mmCIF file of C-alpha atoms in Angstrom:
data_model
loop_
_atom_site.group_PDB
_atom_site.id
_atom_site.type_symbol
_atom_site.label_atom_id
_atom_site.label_comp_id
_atom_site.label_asym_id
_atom_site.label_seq_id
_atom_site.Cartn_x
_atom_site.Cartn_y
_atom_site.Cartn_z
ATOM 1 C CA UNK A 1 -0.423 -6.961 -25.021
ATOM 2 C CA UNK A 2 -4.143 -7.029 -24.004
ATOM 3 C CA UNK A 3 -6.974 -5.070 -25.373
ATOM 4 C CA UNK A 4 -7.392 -1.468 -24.606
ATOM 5 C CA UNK A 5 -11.012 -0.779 -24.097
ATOM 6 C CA UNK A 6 -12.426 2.248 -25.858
ATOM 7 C CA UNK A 7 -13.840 4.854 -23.765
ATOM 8 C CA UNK A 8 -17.334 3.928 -24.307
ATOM 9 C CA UNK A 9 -16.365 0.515 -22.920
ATOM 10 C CA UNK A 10 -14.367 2.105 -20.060
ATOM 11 C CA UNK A 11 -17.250 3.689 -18.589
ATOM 12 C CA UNK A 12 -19.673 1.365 -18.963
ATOM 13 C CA UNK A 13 -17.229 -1.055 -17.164
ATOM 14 C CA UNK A 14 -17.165 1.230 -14.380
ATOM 15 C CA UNK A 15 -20.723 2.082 -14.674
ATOM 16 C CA UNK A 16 -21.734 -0.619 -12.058
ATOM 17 C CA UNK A 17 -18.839 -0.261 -9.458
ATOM 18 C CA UNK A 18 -19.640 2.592 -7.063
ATOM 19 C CA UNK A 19 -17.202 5.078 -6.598
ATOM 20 C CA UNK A 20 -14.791 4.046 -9.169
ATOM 21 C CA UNK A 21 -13.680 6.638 -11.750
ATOM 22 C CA UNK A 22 -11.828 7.664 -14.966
ATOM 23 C CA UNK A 23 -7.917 8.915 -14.080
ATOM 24 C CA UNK A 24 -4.808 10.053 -15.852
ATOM 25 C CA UNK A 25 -6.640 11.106 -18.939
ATOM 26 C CA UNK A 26 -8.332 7.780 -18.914
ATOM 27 C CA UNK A 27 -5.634 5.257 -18.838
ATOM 28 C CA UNK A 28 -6.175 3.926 -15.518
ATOM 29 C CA UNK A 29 -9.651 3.629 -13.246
ATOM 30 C CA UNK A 30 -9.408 4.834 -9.682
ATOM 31 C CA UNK A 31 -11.476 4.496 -5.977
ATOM 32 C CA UNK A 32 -10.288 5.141 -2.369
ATOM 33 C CA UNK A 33 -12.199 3.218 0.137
ATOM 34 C CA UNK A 34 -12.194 4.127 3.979
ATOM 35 C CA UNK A 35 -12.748 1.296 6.470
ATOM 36 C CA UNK A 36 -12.654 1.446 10.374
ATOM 37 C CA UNK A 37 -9.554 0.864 11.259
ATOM 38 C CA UNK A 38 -5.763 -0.447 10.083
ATOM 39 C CA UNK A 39 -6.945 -3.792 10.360
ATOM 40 C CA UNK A 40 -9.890 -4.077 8.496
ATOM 41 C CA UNK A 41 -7.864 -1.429 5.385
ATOM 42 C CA UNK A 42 -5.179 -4.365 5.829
ATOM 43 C CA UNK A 43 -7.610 -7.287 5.875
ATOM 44 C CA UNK A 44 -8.942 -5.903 2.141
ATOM 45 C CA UNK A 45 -5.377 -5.601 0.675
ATOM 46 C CA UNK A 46 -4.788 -9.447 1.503
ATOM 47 C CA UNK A 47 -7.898 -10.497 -0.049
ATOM 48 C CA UNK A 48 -7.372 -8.497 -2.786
ATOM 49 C CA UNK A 49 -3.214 -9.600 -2.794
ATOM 50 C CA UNK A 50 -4.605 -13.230 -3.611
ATOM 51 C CA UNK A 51 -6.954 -12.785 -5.893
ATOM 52 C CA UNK A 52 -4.712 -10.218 -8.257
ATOM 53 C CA UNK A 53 -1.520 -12.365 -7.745
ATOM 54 C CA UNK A 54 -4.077 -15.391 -8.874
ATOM 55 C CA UNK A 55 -5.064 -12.996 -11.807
ATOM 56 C CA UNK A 56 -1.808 -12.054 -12.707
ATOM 57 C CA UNK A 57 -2.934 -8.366 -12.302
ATOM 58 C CA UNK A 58 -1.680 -6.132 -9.359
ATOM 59 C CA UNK A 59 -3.073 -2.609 -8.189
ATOM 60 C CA UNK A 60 -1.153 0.325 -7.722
ATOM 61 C CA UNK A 61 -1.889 1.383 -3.849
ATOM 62 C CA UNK A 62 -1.984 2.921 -0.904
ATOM 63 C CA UNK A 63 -2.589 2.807 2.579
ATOM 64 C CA UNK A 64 -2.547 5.302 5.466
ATOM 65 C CA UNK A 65 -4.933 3.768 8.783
ATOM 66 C CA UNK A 66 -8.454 2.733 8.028
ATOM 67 C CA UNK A 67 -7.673 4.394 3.912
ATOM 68 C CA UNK A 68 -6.623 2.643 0.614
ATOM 69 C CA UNK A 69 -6.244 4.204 -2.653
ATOM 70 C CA UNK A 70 -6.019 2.326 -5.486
ATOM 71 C CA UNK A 71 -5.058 2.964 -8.904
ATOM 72 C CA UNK A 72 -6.047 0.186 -11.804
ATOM 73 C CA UNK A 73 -4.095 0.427 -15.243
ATOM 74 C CA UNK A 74 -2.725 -2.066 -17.618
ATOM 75 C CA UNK A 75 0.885 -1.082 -17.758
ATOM 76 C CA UNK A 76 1.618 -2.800 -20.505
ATOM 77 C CA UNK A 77 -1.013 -1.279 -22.535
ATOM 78 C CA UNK A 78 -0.614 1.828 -21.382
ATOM 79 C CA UNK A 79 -4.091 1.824 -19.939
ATOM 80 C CA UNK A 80 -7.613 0.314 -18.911
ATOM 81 C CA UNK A 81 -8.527 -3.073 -20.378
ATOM 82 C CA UNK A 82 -10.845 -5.560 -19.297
ATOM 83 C CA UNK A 83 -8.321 -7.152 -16.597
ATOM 84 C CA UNK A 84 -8.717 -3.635 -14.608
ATOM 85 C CA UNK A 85 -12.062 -3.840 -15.006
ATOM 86 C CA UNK A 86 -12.223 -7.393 -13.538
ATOM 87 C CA UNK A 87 -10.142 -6.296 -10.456
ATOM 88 C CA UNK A 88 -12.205 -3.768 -9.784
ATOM 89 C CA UNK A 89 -15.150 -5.955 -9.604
ATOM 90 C CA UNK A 90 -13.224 -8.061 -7.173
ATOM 91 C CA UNK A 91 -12.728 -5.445 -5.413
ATOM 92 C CA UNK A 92 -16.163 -4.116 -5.075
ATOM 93 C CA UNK A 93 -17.217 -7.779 -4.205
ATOM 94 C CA UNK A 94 -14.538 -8.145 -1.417
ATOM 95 C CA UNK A 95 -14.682 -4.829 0.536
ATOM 96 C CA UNK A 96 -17.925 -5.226 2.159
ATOM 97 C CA UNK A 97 -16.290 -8.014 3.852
ATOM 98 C CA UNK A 98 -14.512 -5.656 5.740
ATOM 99 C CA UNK A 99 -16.696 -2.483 6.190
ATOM 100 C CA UNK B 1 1.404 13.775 21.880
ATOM 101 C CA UNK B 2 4.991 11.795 21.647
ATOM 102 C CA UNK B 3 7.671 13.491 21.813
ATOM 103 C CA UNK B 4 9.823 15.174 18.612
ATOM 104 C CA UNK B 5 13.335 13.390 18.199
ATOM 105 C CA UNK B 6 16.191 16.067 17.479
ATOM 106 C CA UNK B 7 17.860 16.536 14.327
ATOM 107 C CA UNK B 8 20.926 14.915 15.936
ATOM 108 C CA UNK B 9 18.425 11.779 17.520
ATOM 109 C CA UNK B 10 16.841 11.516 13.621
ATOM 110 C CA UNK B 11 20.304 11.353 11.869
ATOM 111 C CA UNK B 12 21.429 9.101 14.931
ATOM 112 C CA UNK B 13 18.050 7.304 14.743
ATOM 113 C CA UNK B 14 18.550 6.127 10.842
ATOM 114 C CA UNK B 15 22.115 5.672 10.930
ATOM 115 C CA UNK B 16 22.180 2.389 11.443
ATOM 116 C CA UNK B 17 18.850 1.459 9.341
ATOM 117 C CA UNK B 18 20.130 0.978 5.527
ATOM 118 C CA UNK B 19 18.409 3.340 2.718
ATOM 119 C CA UNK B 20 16.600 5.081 5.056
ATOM 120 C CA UNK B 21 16.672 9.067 5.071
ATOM 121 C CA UNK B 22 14.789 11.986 6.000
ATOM 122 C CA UNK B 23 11.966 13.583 3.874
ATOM 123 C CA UNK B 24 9.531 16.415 4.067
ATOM 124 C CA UNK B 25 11.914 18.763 5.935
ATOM 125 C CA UNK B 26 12.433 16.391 8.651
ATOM 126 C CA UNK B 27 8.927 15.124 9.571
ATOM 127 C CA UNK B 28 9.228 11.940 8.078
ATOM 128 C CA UNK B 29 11.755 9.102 7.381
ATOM 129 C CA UNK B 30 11.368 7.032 4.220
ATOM 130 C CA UNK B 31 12.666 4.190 2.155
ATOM 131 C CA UNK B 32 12.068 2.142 -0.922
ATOM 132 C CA UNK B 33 11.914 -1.976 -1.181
ATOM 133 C CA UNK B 34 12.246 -3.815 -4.239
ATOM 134 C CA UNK B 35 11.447 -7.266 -3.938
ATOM 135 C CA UNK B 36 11.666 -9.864 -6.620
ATOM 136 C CA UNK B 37 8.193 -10.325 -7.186
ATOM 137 C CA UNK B 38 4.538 -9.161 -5.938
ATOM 138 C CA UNK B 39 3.870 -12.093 -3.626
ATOM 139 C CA UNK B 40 7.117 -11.683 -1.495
ATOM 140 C CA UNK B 41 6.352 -7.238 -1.633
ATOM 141 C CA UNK B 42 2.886 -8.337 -0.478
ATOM 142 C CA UNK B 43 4.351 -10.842 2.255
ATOM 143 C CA UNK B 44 6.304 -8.504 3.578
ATOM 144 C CA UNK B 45 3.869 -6.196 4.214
ATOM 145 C CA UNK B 46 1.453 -8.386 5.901
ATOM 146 C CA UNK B 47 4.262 -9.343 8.501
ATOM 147 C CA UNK B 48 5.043 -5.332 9.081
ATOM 148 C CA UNK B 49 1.187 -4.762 9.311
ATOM 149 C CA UNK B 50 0.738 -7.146 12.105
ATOM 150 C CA UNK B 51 3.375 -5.831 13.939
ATOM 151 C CA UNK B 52 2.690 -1.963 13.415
ATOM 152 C CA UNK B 53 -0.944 -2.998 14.538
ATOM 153 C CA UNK B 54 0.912 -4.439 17.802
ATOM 154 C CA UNK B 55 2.475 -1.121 18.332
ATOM 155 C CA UNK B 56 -0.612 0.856 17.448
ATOM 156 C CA UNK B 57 2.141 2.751 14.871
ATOM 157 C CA UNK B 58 1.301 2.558 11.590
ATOM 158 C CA UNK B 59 3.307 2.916 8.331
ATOM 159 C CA UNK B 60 2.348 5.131 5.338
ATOM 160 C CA UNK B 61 2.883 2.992 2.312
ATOM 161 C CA UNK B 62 2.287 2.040 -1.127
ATOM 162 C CA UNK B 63 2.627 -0.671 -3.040
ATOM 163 C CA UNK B 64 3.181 -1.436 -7.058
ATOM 164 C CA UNK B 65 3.991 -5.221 -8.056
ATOM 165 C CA UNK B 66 7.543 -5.293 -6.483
ATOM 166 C CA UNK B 67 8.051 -2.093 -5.140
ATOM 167 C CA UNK B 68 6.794 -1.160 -1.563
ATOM 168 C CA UNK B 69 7.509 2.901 -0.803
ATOM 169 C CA UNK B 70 7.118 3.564 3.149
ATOM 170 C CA UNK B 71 6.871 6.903 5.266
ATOM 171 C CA UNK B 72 6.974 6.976 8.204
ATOM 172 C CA UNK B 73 5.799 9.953 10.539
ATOM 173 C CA UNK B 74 3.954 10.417 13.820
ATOM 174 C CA UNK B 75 0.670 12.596 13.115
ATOM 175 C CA UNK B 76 -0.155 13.530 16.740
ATOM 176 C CA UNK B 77 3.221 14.753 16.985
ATOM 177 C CA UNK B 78 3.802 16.623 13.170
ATOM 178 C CA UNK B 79 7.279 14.729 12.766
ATOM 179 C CA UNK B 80 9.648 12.008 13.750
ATOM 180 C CA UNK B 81 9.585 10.414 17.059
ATOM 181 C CA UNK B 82 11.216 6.911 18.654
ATOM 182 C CA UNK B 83 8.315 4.766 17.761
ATOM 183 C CA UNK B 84 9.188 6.021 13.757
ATOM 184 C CA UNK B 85 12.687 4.634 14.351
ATOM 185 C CA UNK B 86 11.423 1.394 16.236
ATOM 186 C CA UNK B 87 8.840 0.504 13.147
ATOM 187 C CA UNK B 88 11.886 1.220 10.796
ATOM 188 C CA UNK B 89 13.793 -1.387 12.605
ATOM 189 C CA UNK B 90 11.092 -3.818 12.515
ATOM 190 C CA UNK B 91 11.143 -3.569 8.733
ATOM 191 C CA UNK B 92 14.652 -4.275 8.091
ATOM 192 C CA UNK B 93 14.481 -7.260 10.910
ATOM 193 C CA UNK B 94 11.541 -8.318 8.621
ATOM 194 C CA UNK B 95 12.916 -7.105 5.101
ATOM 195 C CA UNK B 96 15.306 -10.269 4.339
ATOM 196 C CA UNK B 97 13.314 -12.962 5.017
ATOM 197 C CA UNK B 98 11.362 -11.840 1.688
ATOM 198 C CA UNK B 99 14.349 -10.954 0.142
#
């Protein structure tokens, strides 16, 4: 079971990532990001797919059109650890790709 | 603005689509996937995605590691109509070959 960080280290983890937030009483880390259309909300996921399924660590998610909401926890921690963090950076670093 | 099936075209509509039913008082149809892993969940929803983005319909969805969760629902018209049904059989055409 990996490391859950302490809240301190939760929010200077998301410190950096815009848009990203504390959820469900802190045990997961949160965003929804709007793009143009279905295809370029679709285009993110698969670049995202890879990289978590290369991590080992998946999102929670949504889509509805141009919208994804995402949800980052460690479910086996019950919670954020540095993993979530890490996918959220990926994240960050892969959506301007597509906006 | 497409037009509304009937209660009788939405039963008749879903009849023949396995684990699908109605939801939200009629205005949507939904089902739930379970694959065998993330990669084949993710798969599947890239095929669906490129054809809902042929048929300009698309598919309200999440996804968590295995599980994909899909409504479907025609904004313009507030509820079900034929193109709800056609993406629905699209996904169980697709559905086995990442079973």
């Amino acid at each position: 079971v990996r490391k859950l960080l302490t809240a301190a280290e939760r929010v200077a983890g998301i410190a950096d990532l815009k848009g990203w937030q504390e959820a469900n009483a802190g045990t997961s880390i949160i965003k929804s990001y709007t793009f143009s259309d279905f295809t370029k909300a679709f285009g993110f996921m698969a670049r995202v797919a890879h990289e978590a399924d290369k991590m080992d660590h998946h999102p929670e998610w949504s889509n509805v059109y141009n919208q994804v909401d995402v949800i980052l926890s460690t479910h086996d921690s019950n919670g954020v650890t540095a993993h979530d963090i890490k996918l959220a950076q990926i994240m960050e670093l892969i959506a301007p790709e597509f906006l």
